[in-house]
Amino acid sequence: MSDWQVKYKSSLKDRGTEGILKLREGMLLFVPNDPTSDSKLKVLTPNIKSQKYTKEGSKKPAWLNLSNKQGDSHIFEFQNYQDMHACRALITKALAKCEEEQPKKPAAVLTSAEQLSIADLELRFKRLHKEFVETKVLTEDEFWATRKKLLGKDSIRKSKQQVGLKSMMVSGIKPSTDGRTNRVTFNLTSEIIFQIFAEKPAVRQAFINYVPSKMTEKDFWTKYFRAEYLYSTKNTAVAAAEAAEDEELAVFLKPDEILAQEARQKIRRVDPTLDMEADQGDDYTHLMDHGIQRDGTMDVVEPQNGQFRRSLLQDLNRHAAVVLEGRNIDVDSENTRSVAEALARVKQVSKADGETTKDANQERLARMSRLAEMEDLQAPQNFPLAPLSIKDPRDYFESQQGNVVNEPRGAGTLKRNVHEAYGSLKESILEIRTKGLRDPLIKPEVAFEVFRSLTQTISTAKNIIGKNPRESFLDRLPKSTRDEVLHVGKLKDAMSNSYSQLEAMKESVQSELRHQLSLLVRPMQQALDAAFQHYDADLQRRTAKSARGSAGEANGSV
Amino acid sequence: MATVASKLYSDDVSLLVLLLDTNPLFWSNRSTTFSQFLSHVLAFLNAVLGLNQLNRVVVIATGYCSCDYIYDSSLTLSGNSESGRTGMPALFGSLLEKLEDFIDKDEELIKEQEHDERIASSLLSGSLSMALCYIQRIFRSGHLHPQPRILCLQGSPDGPEQYVAVMNSIFSAQRLMVPIDSCYIGTQNSAFLQQASYITGGVHHAPKQLDGLFQFLTTIFATDLHTRSFVQLPKPVGVDFRASSVFGQSKLDGASTVSDKKRKAPDS
């Protein structure tokens, strides 16, 4: 609270107006010496964003440049540096003091400020200022400090997105161990507390119940982390023993009752047509060599201590559900209890919303039963039976066989014809009975003809049905017999012999007859040549086939 | 015991079941009369019975709307009532008598039927079934039985309404290993008979000249099953496998072209 003689310059070029700079509680006042001038200035201390000053060593005069939050800058030229520094120090102190100030009566201010728009806020704000500051309820500093905090909160809410929960699980927090002593230290922040309360409603409930009636908050958390530690050691026997001793500890070690109840509620409302079989197939965790414990190891547990184990899946699922629900509590407080209560309240509200009335329940059940009909419980539906009408298949056949059947001459004529036919048949029988068999039974020519035709039929049938008509009888014999019959080797020798004999014959004859002889001999030679060629080709073919066959066989066997 | 029994029965003993077509509508407009036909057939039966003392013959008449057993050689004793008649071997007196009775019954039946607009086919399926029943009875009578086969003497065209029943009989015969020989004396092809012979391993033949029927019968159809392994019998060039029945494809009249028939290399 002091005054200085300064020159106020709105900008550097300004000549400056002389006046007095007064520093009061929460603001700076500049009153010019000349009462007629209108460059009166009032700068509120909280609005001062920063201050700049000229250095002592420079040739410039002692200037102090205050810039406020609106972006204006006010330059004050002091008479000497000493004044300037003093003023600066005071302003700095005032600014620091502003920041430290705790809000007094925050509730009242909050409710009033939240409801109004900015214009209204300004108005109300001015009124409030008058009300509180004038009546000395609040000091200026405190008032402005509260205001600053409000502004800060508002801006945060408007500008930033809602902060969600961390994905990292609470159980992932590892304590720090002191190598020397036998202590583990857990670090606890409000964030962590919030997460614990959100995920484990039993712990929250226990907190509300026990603190501060039974134990202090520190004790509570100590017990909680002791339980966590026991979990992490996976020593179910010790856990059981400790749970038996300490009732509060047992709360932390047992599975979460509130959660279980919630789950049961949800299960009751599941659609009965849901296919649970498909879900059961996915349950691999109860297989023999499956099941990941929290730290990746696995061991068998005695059944009576089964409740002291938690599975990784349970934790994961719960954490994921909580993260997805999001942070729906705005209470950002150091007070753990208020956080717990706030969470509990939220849960109550959601539960109340979730609960359906009795009528709604009935309606839902009726709808579900209509959707999920069970066939064997339905009443028998007697549909009207359509009589079977089988048509006579003959109608269809006759319609197709138009060209075979004679034109229908009418039933009467047909009947007459039939009668006649039968008559003639009976006559025949009578005839044969009286006359006996024919004599001769068959004419010999006819018999011979029959024989001949039959023989021809049989032989031609054989020829046609045979594979290759050009093949002779010999070809149809198997190779071995054929070779035996033909003695191929001998035959070949004989043939070549005759071939050479022919050649010799040709040589032996005199030259003038040779030509004639060769003409005579040529057909036979040609025949022999052809025979040899054919045989060689056939042999090649057969060997190739057998080679292929054996190769194929080899391939097949591989 | 079994070997002794087989010596009693040589392997060429046969039981011939003859299915005789007595459809009046077919016989009424034929050049060959029924009596001529019958004489050939009866002589043939005599010849079969003469081949082996233990041979047996059963005749089933295939009528227009009924079938019946006409003759069973194992039951008929030497004739007593036919001694008065001339020319007729006493052996067949009862056959002819029964045939006459059968035709009378058939006539009665046809009078009762209201509509007669189906093809003039004989009841082949019925007679086939009766033959198979008789053969089954023979099979169950004991170890000693001759080798049965069926000979189908047919002239009437195929009745498509009998397709399923005929095919059933054919397959039953195939399972019983009873060959069905068929001699078709009609004008058109009979797909049923061709298929029957093909499937069961019998002989099919359609003789053109009916006055030489006896020769045909004795040359082709008198051979017993054992002999057939070394006697070459005429085989048809192809078998008509066209679906000629339930959905009533119209048959070609006259000879089908060769390309229509499937070429099958018959087992030699």
XYZ file of N, CA, C and O in Angstrom, chain B residues 72-245:
696
model
N -47.509 -128.743 -64.926
C -46.323 -129.038 -64.141
C -45.969 -130.495 -64.375
O -46.730 -131.397 -63.996
N -44.831 -130.700 -64.993
C -44.506 -132.081 -65.399
C -44.263 -133.001 -64.218
O -44.449 -134.213 -64.338
N -43.884 -132.442 -63.110
C -43.612 -133.300 -61.955
C -44.900 -133.778 -61.298
O -44.891 -134.749 -60.554
N -45.995 -133.066 -61.604
C -47.242 -133.451 -60.957
C -48.077 -134.383 -61.840
O -48.798 -135.228 -61.340
N -47.984 -134.163 -63.130
C -48.860 -134.924 -64.022
C -48.383 -136.356 -64.151
O -47.233 -136.618 -64.461
N -49.261 -137.219 -63.920
C -48.922 -138.633 -64.120
C -49.296 -139.018 -65.549
O -49.856 -138.216 -66.277
N -48.940 -140.135 -65.925
C -49.243 -140.549 -67.296
C -50.746 -140.471 -67.537
O -51.545 -140.786 -66.677
N -51.002 -139.992 -68.727
C -52.360 -139.565 -69.034
C -53.394 -140.678 -68.864
O -53.152 -141.841 -69.135
N -54.500 -140.247 -68.422
C -55.600 -141.175 -68.243
C -56.820 -140.714 -69.026
O -57.475 -141.494 -69.687
N -57.047 -139.457 -69.006
C -58.275 -138.989 -69.641
C -58.103 -138.736 -71.125
O -59.067 -138.534 -71.825
N -56.888 -138.689 -71.593
C -56.688 -138.328 -72.977
C -56.537 -139.551 -73.885
O -56.213 -139.417 -75.046
N -56.670 -140.687 -73.362
C -56.447 -141.867 -74.220
C -57.447 -141.935 -75.369
O -57.161 -142.462 -76.440
N -58.611 -141.327 -75.164
C -59.597 -141.378 -76.223
C -59.236 -140.525 -77.421
O -59.524 -140.869 -78.568
N -58.596 -139.389 -77.182
C -58.315 -138.460 -78.277
C -57.158 -139.002 -79.133
O -56.265 -139.673 -78.657
N -57.185 -138.589 -80.365
C -56.132 -139.059 -81.278
C -55.036 -138.034 -81.412
O -55.255 -136.845 -81.260
N -53.891 -138.514 -81.767
C -52.777 -137.658 -82.174
C -52.091 -136.919 -81.049
O -50.983 -136.425 -81.224
N -52.763 -136.797 -79.975
C -52.194 -135.934 -78.953
C -51.470 -136.791 -77.943
O -52.031 -137.750 -77.415
N -50.265 -136.471 -77.731
C -49.583 -137.204 -76.660
C -50.338 -137.019 -75.348
O -50.745 -135.909 -75.010
N -50.515 -138.085 -74.715
C -51.283 -138.054 -73.476
C -50.657 -137.115 -72.448
O -51.325 -136.614 -71.555
N -49.438 -136.911 -72.625
C -48.724 -136.080 -71.653
C -49.326 -134.675 -71.564
O -49.315 -134.056 -70.512
N -49.830 -134.207 -72.690
C -50.268 -132.812 -72.695
C -51.769 -132.647 -72.665
O -52.282 -131.566 -72.875
N -52.435 -133.731 -72.433
C -53.880 -133.619 -72.368
C -54.326 -132.643 -71.297
O -55.127 -131.732 -71.538
N -53.762 -132.805 -70.147
C -54.173 -131.938 -69.036
C -53.765 -130.490 -69.309
O -54.485 -129.552 -68.929
N -52.649 -130.345 -70.005
C -52.191 -128.984 -70.313
C -53.240 -128.251 -71.124
O -53.622 -127.122 -70.825
N -53.687 -128.919 -72.161
C -54.632 -128.250 -73.034
C -55.967 -128.007 -72.326
O -56.600 -126.968 -72.514
N -56.310 -128.937 -71.511
C -57.562 -128.763 -70.778
C -57.485 -127.538 -69.880
O -58.383 -126.674 -69.864
N -56.419 -127.494 -69.184
C -56.262 -126.359 -68.271
C -56.145 -125.044 -69.027
O -56.633 -123.997 -68.570
N -55.539 -125.122 -70.183
C -55.407 -123.902 -70.976
C -56.770 -123.389 -71.389
O -57.052 -122.196 -71.355
N -57.601 -124.321 -71.758
C -58.931 -123.915 -72.164
C -59.685 -123.275 -70.995
O -60.322 -122.235 -71.144
N -59.549 -123.915 -69.848
C -60.213 -123.345 -68.666
C -59.682 -121.946 -68.367
O -60.435 -121.022 -68.032
N -58.424 -121.824 -68.538
C -57.805 -120.523 -68.236
C -58.324 -119.439 -69.172
O -58.613 -118.322 -68.753
N -58.442 -119.805 -70.436
C -58.896 -118.799 -71.400
C -60.336 -118.403 -71.098
O -60.725 -117.241 -71.218
N -61.118 -119.370 -70.674
C -62.488 -119.027 -70.288
C -62.500 -118.043 -69.136
O -63.226 -117.034 -69.153
N -61.658 -118.319 -68.160
C -61.606 -117.423 -66.997
C -61.146 -116.033 -67.400
O -61.667 -115.015 -66.925
N -60.195 -116.025 -68.283
C -59.662 -114.739 -68.719
C -60.743 -113.932 -69.437
O -60.843 -112.713 -69.275
N -61.535 -114.660 -70.202
C -62.604 -113.986 -70.928
C -63.609 -113.396 -69.952
O -64.108 -112.286 -70.138
N -63.879 -114.155 -68.933
C -64.784 -113.657 -67.915
C -64.251 -112.371 -67.304
O -64.973 -111.397 -67.120
N -62.985 -112.398 -66.995
C -62.391 -111.235 -66.344
C -62.443 -110.011 -67.238
O -62.679 -108.895 -66.779
N -62.201 -110.246 -68.528
C -62.139 -109.070 -69.402
C -63.525 -108.468 -69.579
O -63.685 -107.276 -69.835
N -64.553 -109.314 -69.431
C -65.895 -108.757 -69.546
C -66.204 -107.841 -68.372
O -66.919 -106.849 -68.504
N -65.671 -108.188 -67.219
C -65.959 -107.369 -66.044
C -65.283 -106.011 -66.101
O -65.762 -105.040 -65.523
N -64.159 -105.950 -66.792
C -63.454 -104.672 -66.853
C -64.230 -103.683 -67.675
O -64.745 -104.001 -68.737
N -64.289 -102.486 -67.235
C -65.074 -101.461 -67.878
C -64.370 -100.881 -69.090
O -64.844 -100.906 -70.190
N -63.209 -100.351 -68.852
C -62.504 -99.666 -69.951
C -61.331 -100.509 -70.391
O -60.607 -101.081 -69.564
N -61.163 -100.618 -71.665
C -60.063 -101.416 -72.182
C -59.210 -100.608 -73.126
O -58.985 -100.984 -74.264
N -58.750 -99.518 -72.636
C -58.041 -98.650 -73.570
C -56.538 -98.736 -73.423
O -55.821 -97.865 -73.865
N -56.082 -99.761 -72.804
C -54.638 -99.876 -72.754
C -54.164 -100.696 -73.946
O -54.941 -101.264 -74.692
N -52.872 -100.734 -74.046
C -52.271 -101.476 -75.151
C -52.578 -102.957 -74.951
O -52.664 -103.443 -73.820
N -52.690 -103.655 -76.039
C -53.017 -105.078 -75.962
C -51.800 -105.869 -75.537
O -51.232 -106.670 -76.281
N -51.367 -105.624 -74.327
C -50.201 -106.348 -73.822
C -50.674 -107.454 -72.900
O -51.730 -107.359 -72.282
N -49.851 -108.458 -72.815
C -50.179 -109.539 -71.893
C -49.541 -109.236 -70.549
O -48.661 -108.392 -70.440
N -50.010 -109.982 -69.571
C -49.590 -109.678 -68.214
C -48.257 -110.354 -67.912
O -48.184 -111.307 -67.138
N -47.209 -109.812 -68.495
C -45.893 -110.426 -68.351
C -45.399 -110.382 -66.911
O -44.792 -111.336 -66.416
N -45.631 -109.262 -66.276
C -45.119 -109.110 -64.909
C -45.735 -110.161 -63.991
O -45.058 -110.734 -63.131
N -47.026 -110.432 -64.228
C -47.690 -111.420 -63.396
C -47.089 -112.800 -63.557
O -46.791 -113.501 -62.576
N -46.894 -113.175 -64.798
C -46.383 -114.527 -65.025
C -44.935 -114.656 -64.572
O -44.523 -115.698 -64.055
N -44.177 -113.568 -64.730
C -42.797 -113.609 -64.225
C -42.787 -113.817 -62.716
O -41.999 -114.608 -62.180
N -43.652 -113.123 -62.060
C -43.700 -113.246 -60.608
C -44.098 -114.653 -60.198
O -43.499 -115.235 -59.276
N -45.062 -115.206 -60.903
C -45.490 -116.569 -60.571
C -44.363 -117.553 -60.801
O -44.147 -118.478 -60.003
N -43.636 -117.353 -61.869
C -42.510 -118.252 -62.154
C -41.473 -118.174 -61.055
O -40.935 -119.197 -60.585
N -41.191 -116.939 -60.634
C -40.165 -116.786 -59.606
C -40.622 -117.391 -58.289
O -39.809 -117.956 -57.539
N -41.904 -117.283 -58.015
C -42.404 -117.894 -56.789
C -42.235 -119.407 -56.842
O -41.813 -120.040 -55.864
N -42.563 -119.969 -57.980
C -42.405 -121.421 -58.105
C -40.946 -121.815 -57.909
O -40.634 -122.787 -57.217
N -40.060 -121.061 -58.518
C -38.632 -121.372 -58.429
C -38.143 -121.231 -56.993
O -37.349 -122.050 -56.504
N -38.635 -120.229 -56.336
C -38.250 -120.048 -54.932
C -38.691 -121.242 -54.107
O -37.983 -121.724 -53.232
N -39.869 -121.740 -54.435
C -40.344 -122.913 -53.707
C -39.448 -124.109 -53.973
O -39.162 -124.911 -53.081
N -39.034 -124.227 -55.192
C -38.127 -125.321 -55.534
C -36.815 -125.169 -54.770
O -36.262 -126.135 -54.239
N -36.321 -123.959 -54.681
C -35.063 -123.741 -53.960
C -35.166 -124.164 -52.514
O -34.212 -124.664 -51.921
N -36.317 -123.918 -51.948
C -36.448 -124.219 -50.529
C -36.845 -125.650 -50.264
O -37.024 -126.042 -49.103
N -36.994 -126.426 -51.337
C -37.459 -127.799 -51.112
C -36.349 -128.732 -50.674
O -36.611 -129.824 -50.221
N -35.115 -128.301 -50.832
C -34.040 -129.180 -50.388
C -32.816 -129.008 -51.250
O -32.744 -128.130 -52.109
N -31.827 -129.821 -51.036
C -30.598 -129.693 -51.798
C -30.766 -130.142 -53.237
O -30.178 -129.583 -54.145
N -31.557 -131.179 -53.400
C -31.649 -131.742 -54.733
C -32.694 -130.993 -55.537
O -33.881 -131.184 -55.364
N -32.232 -130.168 -56.406
C -33.176 -129.538 -57.318
C -32.452 -129.229 -58.605
O -31.240 -128.961 -58.621
N -33.161 -129.238 -59.649
C -32.531 -128.936 -60.930
C -32.238 -127.448 -61.054
O -32.711 -126.632 -60.264
N -31.460 -127.147 -62.054
C -31.139 -125.736 -62.255
C -32.283 -125.065 -63.001
O -32.580 -125.424 -64.148
N -32.895 -124.089 -62.381
C -34.075 -123.509 -63.022
C -33.715 -122.412 -64.010
O -32.716 -121.718 -63.858
N -34.535 -122.278 -65.038
C -34.463 -121.114 -65.905
C -35.871 -120.830 -66.416
O -36.744 -121.682 -66.396
N -36.016 -119.598 -66.897
C -37.342 -119.166 -67.364
C -37.255 -118.915 -68.851
O -36.312 -118.275 -69.340
N -38.196 -119.392 -69.579
C -38.285 -119.101 -71.012
C -39.570 -118.357 -71.266
O -40.655 -118.827 -70.918
N -39.407 -117.204 -71.868
C -40.546 -116.324 -72.069
C -40.896 -116.301 -73.550
O -40.132 -115.745 -74.351
N -42.026 -116.901 -73.909
C -42.477 -116.866 -75.286
C -43.516 -115.774 -75.418
O -44.651 -115.923 -74.982
N -43.119 -114.696 -76.023
C -43.969 -113.518 -75.992
C -44.144 -112.974 -77.379
O -43.219 -112.956 -78.188
N -45.335 -112.513 -77.676
C -45.557 -111.836 -78.942
C -46.197 -110.489 -78.738
O -46.082 -109.594 -79.572
N -46.874 -110.335 -77.631
C -47.571 -109.060 -77.376
C -46.564 -107.956 -77.107
O -45.468 -108.214 -76.606
N -46.957 -106.741 -77.409
C -46.052 -105.616 -77.120
C -45.924 -105.360 -75.616
O -46.713 -105.846 -74.821
N -44.935 -104.578 -75.257
C -44.708 -104.275 -73.842
C -45.746 -103.298 -73.332
O -46.114 -102.330 -74.009
N -46.212 -103.572 -72.156
C -47.131 -102.631 -71.525
C -46.369 -101.722 -70.578
O -45.816 -102.193 -69.583
N -46.315 -100.455 -70.862
C -45.485 -99.573 -70.038
C -45.939 -99.495 -68.586
O -45.135 -99.215 -67.705
N -47.202 -99.792 -68.347
C -47.645 -99.728 -66.962
C -47.070 -100.862 -66.132
O -47.118 -100.838 -64.909
N -46.481 -101.842 -66.814
C -45.911 -102.975 -66.089
C -44.398 -102.822 -65.902
O -43.741 -103.763 -65.460
N -43.891 -101.661 -66.254
C -42.432 -101.540 -66.266
C -41.812 -101.825 -64.911
O -40.860 -102.600 -64.781
N -42.346 -101.172 -63.898
C -41.732 -101.311 -62.584
C -41.815 -102.749 -62.113
O -40.841 -103.316 -61.598
N -42.984 -103.369 -62.329
C -43.147 -104.742 -61.871
C -42.222 -105.683 -62.627
O -41.619 -106.593 -62.040
N -42.094 -105.446 -63.911
C -41.209 -106.311 -64.703
C -39.763 -106.137 -64.264
O -39.018 -107.110 -64.119
N -39.378 -104.893 -64.034
C -37.987 -104.670 -63.611
C -37.737 -105.307 -62.254
O -36.656 -105.873 -62.001
N -38.726 -105.224 -61.384
C -38.565 -105.880 -60.082
C -38.351 -107.366 -60.237
O -37.480 -107.961 -59.593
N -39.157 -107.973 -61.103
C -39.013 -109.413 -61.322
C -37.659 -109.730 -61.902
O -37.018 -110.719 -61.530
N -37.220 -108.881 -62.804
C -35.916 -109.131 -63.434
C -34.817 -109.094 -62.384
O -33.923 -109.951 -62.367
N -34.888 -108.123 -61.515
C -33.825 -108.032 -60.522
C -33.906 -109.170 -59.519
O -32.879 -109.654 -59.021
N -35.131 -109.609 -59.219
C -35.261 -110.774 -58.336
C -34.641 -111.991 -58.989
O -33.923 -112.760 -58.346
N -34.898 -112.163 -60.275
C -34.323 -113.301 -60.979
C -32.806 -113.204 -61.000
O -32.106 -114.208 -60.880
N -32.322 -111.960 -61.130
C -30.876 -111.786 -61.140
C -30.274 -112.220 -59.814
O -29.235 -112.864 -59.756
N -30.965 -111.850 -58.752
C -30.448 -112.225 -57.435
C -30.524 -113.717 -57.206
O -29.659 -114.309 -56.556
N -31.569 -114.353 -57.730
C -31.692 -115.797 -57.575
C -30.795 -116.546 -58.539
O -30.707 -117.770 -58.455
N -30.186 -115.805 -59.429
C -29.342 -116.383 -60.477
C -30.137 -117.319 -61.376
O -29.713 -118.441 -61.674
N -31.292 -116.835 -61.781
C -32.154 -117.575 -62.695
C -32.165 -116.841 -64.017
O -32.655 -115.725 -64.102
N -31.601 -117.392 -65.055
C -31.610 -116.666 -66.324
C -32.997 -116.672 -66.954
O -33.735 -117.657 -66.857
N -33.297 -115.544 -67.575
C -34.577 -115.424 -68.281
C -34.265 -115.409 -69.769
O -33.728 -114.436 -70.298
N -34.581 -116.512 -70.451
C -34.475 -116.519 -71.903
C -35.746 -115.930 -72.465
O -36.815 -116.055 -71.871
N -35.605 -115.309 -73.614
C -36.817 -114.738 -74.197
C -36.820 -114.944 -75.695
O -35.829 -114.732 -76.377
N -37.973 -115.381 -76.175
C -38.169 -115.570 -77.604
C -39.315 -114.675 -78.000
O -40.471 -114.910 -77.613
N -39.000 -113.673 -78.766
C -40.033 -112.690 -79.102
C -40.541 -112.952 -80.501
O -39.785 -112.932 -81.478
N -41.807 -113.190 -80.618
C -42.369 -113.525 -81.917
C -43.287 -112.445 -82.439
O -44.055 -112.675 -83.376
N -43.210 -111.286 -81.857
C -44.064 -110.202 -82.309
C -43.399 -109.380 -83.397
O -42.322 -109.701 -83.908
N -44.029 -108.280 -83.733
C -43.533 -107.444 -84.812
C -42.542 -106.398 -84.316
O -41.517 -106.144 -84.926
N -42.870 -105.771 -83.206
C -41.971 -104.736 -82.713
C -40.932 -105.342 -81.790
O -41.008 -106.497 -81.423
N -39.972 -104.502 -81.434
C -39.000 -104.927 -80.432
C -39.615 -104.926 -79.063
O -40.470 -104.103 -78.748
N -39.171 -105.836 -78.251
C -39.614 -105.819 -76.866
C -38.430 -105.448 -75.988
O -37.509 -106.239 -75.800
N -38.485 -104.239 -75.506
C -37.375 -103.780 -74.671
C -37.331 -104.547 -73.358
O -36.253 -104.840 -72.826
N -38.516 -104.886 -72.845
C -38.557 -105.610 -71.572
C -37.791 -106.909 -71.681
O -36.968 -107.247 -70.827
N -38.068 -107.642 -72.738
C -37.451 -108.956 -72.870
C -35.962 -108.851 -73.117
O -35.172 -109.637 -72.589
N -35.599 -107.865 -73.903
C -34.169 -107.678 -74.151
C -33.435 -107.385 -72.852
O -32.387 -107.966 -72.548
N -34.006 -106.479 -72.081
C -33.363 -106.127 -70.822
C -33.340 -107.306 -69.863
O -32.360 -107.532 -69.154
N -34.461 -108.058 -69.866
C -34.536 -109.205 -68.947
C -33.424 -110.193 -69.252
O -32.706 -110.634 -68.348
N -33.263 -110.512 -70.523
C -32.243 -111.495 -70.874
C -30.856 -110.954 -70.615
O -29.955 -111.664 -70.174
N -30.688 -109.661 -70.880
C -29.356 -109.094 -70.698
C -28.965 -109.066 -69.227
O -27.853 -109.418 -68.839
N -29.904 -108.667 -68.425
C -29.564 -108.487 -67.017
C -29.350 -109.827 -66.327
O -28.451 -109.994 -65.506
N -30.174 -110.795 -66.658
C -30.079 -112.068 -65.940
C -29.123 -113.045 -66.607
O -28.890 -114.118 -66.078
N -28.601 -112.665 -67.748
C -27.642 -113.549 -68.389
C -28.286 -114.649 -69.209
O -27.731 -115.737 -69.350
N -29.459 -114.349 -69.726
C -30.136 -115.346 -70.550
C -29.927 -115.068 -72.026
O -29.095 -114.247 -72.417
N -30.694 -115.742 -72.846
C -30.560 -115.620 -74.296
C -31.816 -114.953 -74.835
O -32.933 -115.322 -74.460
N -31.596 -114.003 -75.723
C -32.747 -113.365 -76.353
C -32.681 -113.598 -77.846
O -31.631 -113.439 -78.473
N -33.802 -113.966 -78.405
C -33.817 -114.121 -79.863
C -35.203 -113.797 -80.371
O -36.204 -114.092 -79.713
N -35.243 -113.181 -81.533
C -36.525 -112.860 -82.158
C -36.562 -113.518 -83.530
O -36.094 -112.940 -84.522
N -37.076 -114.699 -83.598
C -37.092 -115.398 -84.893
C -38.041 -114.734 -85.881
O -39.113 -114.258 -85.515
N -37.564 -114.679 -87.093
C -38.382 -114.031 -88.118
C -39.422 -114.989 -88.695
O -40.564 -114.630 -88.921
N -39.003 -116.217 -88.911
C -39.939 -117.174 -89.516
C -40.568 -117.982 -88.399
O -39.896 -118.654 -87.645
N -41.861 -117.907 -88.331
C -42.507 -118.627 -87.255
C -42.794 -120.091 -87.606
O -43.105 -120.892 -86.735
N -42.712 -120.438 -88.852
C -42.931 -121.864 -89.139
C -41.700 -122.695 -88.808
O -41.754 -123.926 -88.804
N -40.606 -122.055 -88.571
C -39.437 -122.793 -88.108
C -39.209 -122.639 -86.621
O -38.089 -122.831 -86.131
N -40.289 -122.266 -85.920
C -40.143 -121.963 -84.500
C -39.577 -123.140 -83.720
O -38.757 -122.963 -82.820
N -40.013 -124.299 -84.062
C -39.525 -125.468 -83.330
C -38.008 -125.564 -83.421
O -37.333 -125.866 -82.430
N -37.476 -125.295 -84.626
C -36.036 -125.392 -84.795
C -35.309 -124.348 -83.953
O -34.287 -124.618 -83.341
N -35.916 -123.186 -83.972
C -35.312 -122.143 -83.129
C -35.285 -122.580 -81.663
O -34.270 -122.459 -80.971
N -36.422 -123.082 -81.263
C -36.526 -123.404 -79.846
C -35.537 -124.492 -79.451
O -34.850 -124.390 -78.429
N -35.471 -125.503 -80.288
C -34.593 -126.605 -79.891
C -33.124 -126.235 -80.025
O -32.285 -126.706 -79.266
N -32.805 -125.384 -80.988
C -31.388 -125.032 -81.138
C -30.916 -124.114 -80.023
O -29.834 -124.283 -79.473
N -31.759 -123.142 -79.726
C -31.256 -122.096 -78.821
C -31.699 -122.326 -77.386
O -30.892 -122.274 -76.453
N -32.969 -122.620 -77.230
C -33.502 -122.541 -75.874
C -33.564 -123.864 -75.146
O -34.022 -123.928 -74.015
N -33.131 -124.911 -75.822
C -33.193 -126.205 -75.143
C -31.933 -126.492 -74.349
O -31.912 -127.397 -73.525
N -30.888 -125.707 -74.583
C -29.630 -125.999 -73.884
C -29.759 -125.635 -72.421
O -30.264 -124.580 -72.069
N -29.246 -126.547 -71.595
C -29.318 -126.268 -70.167
C -28.155 -125.361 -69.764
O -27.272 -125.062 -70.556
N -28.191 -124.971 -68.555
C -27.258 -123.947 -68.110
C -25.819 -124.428 -68.116
O -24.900 -123.668 -68.402
N -25.651 -125.679 -67.829
C -24.280 -126.181 -67.788
C -23.677 -126.195 -69.173
O -22.503 -125.862 -69.376
N -24.505 -126.578 -70.145
C -23.999 -126.687 -71.506
C -23.674 -125.317 -72.086
O -22.853 -125.204 -72.998
N -24.338 -124.335 -71.620
C -24.158 -123.014 -72.198
C -22.750 -122.469 -72.027
O -22.378 -121.513 -72.702
N -21.999 -123.044 -71.128
C -20.649 -122.525 -70.933
C -19.754 -122.863 -72.113
O -18.743 -122.201 -72.327
N -20.111 -123.891 -72.910
C -19.267 -124.178 -74.061
C -20.032 -124.235 -75.368
O -19.525 -124.728 -76.361
N -21.230 -123.743 -75.356
C -21.973 -123.654 -76.603
C -22.220 -122.184 -76.900
O -22.634 -121.413 -76.035
N -21.916 -121.824 -78.151
C -22.081 -120.425 -78.528
C -23.512 -120.187 -78.964
O -23.984 -120.771 -79.931
N -24.187 -119.309 -78.247
C -25.567 -119.013 -78.594
C -25.656 -117.618 -79.189
O -24.824 -116.760 -78.902
N -26.625 -117.375 -80.020
C -26.696 -116.053 -80.647
C -26.947 -114.969 -79.610
O -27.774 -115.111 -78.706
N -26.199 -113.907 -79.769
C -26.374 -112.800 -78.844
C -26.856 -111.593 -79.618
O -26.434 -111.355 -80.748
N -27.683 -110.783 -79.029
C -28.158 -109.600 -79.756
C -27.028 -108.588 -79.907
O -26.100 -108.548 -79.112
N -27.155 -107.809 -80.934
C -26.100 -106.828 -81.205
C -26.077 -105.741 -80.147
O -25.044 -105.293 -79.697
N -27.247 -105.318 -79.784
C -27.301 -104.300 -78.750
C -28.548 -104.495 -77.921
O -29.468 -105.193 -78.327
N -28.553 -103.881 -76.796
C -29.732 -103.988 -75.934
C -30.384 -102.626 -75.864
O -29.724 -101.610 -75.701
N -31.667 -102.603 -76.004
C -32.391 -101.336 -75.991
C -32.631 -100.915 -74.553
O -33.515 -101.422 -73.876
N -31.811 -99.989 -74.103
C -31.944 -99.561 -72.725
C -32.724 -98.277 -72.566
O -32.676 -97.668 -71.524
N -33.399 -97.845 -73.583
C -34.119 -96.593 -73.449
C -35.156 -96.711 -72.353
O -35.805 -97.741 -72.197
N -35.293 -95.615 -71.637
C -36.303 -95.618 -70.562
C -37.663 -95.619 -71.208
O -38.214 -94.595 -71.582
N -38.208 -96.781 -71.333
C -39.371 -96.914 -72.190
C -40.624 -97.076 -71.383
O -41.532 -97.769 -71.780
N -40.683 -96.490 -70.230
C -41.754 -96.914 -69.376
C -42.474 -95.804 -68.648
O -43.390 -95.210 -69.154
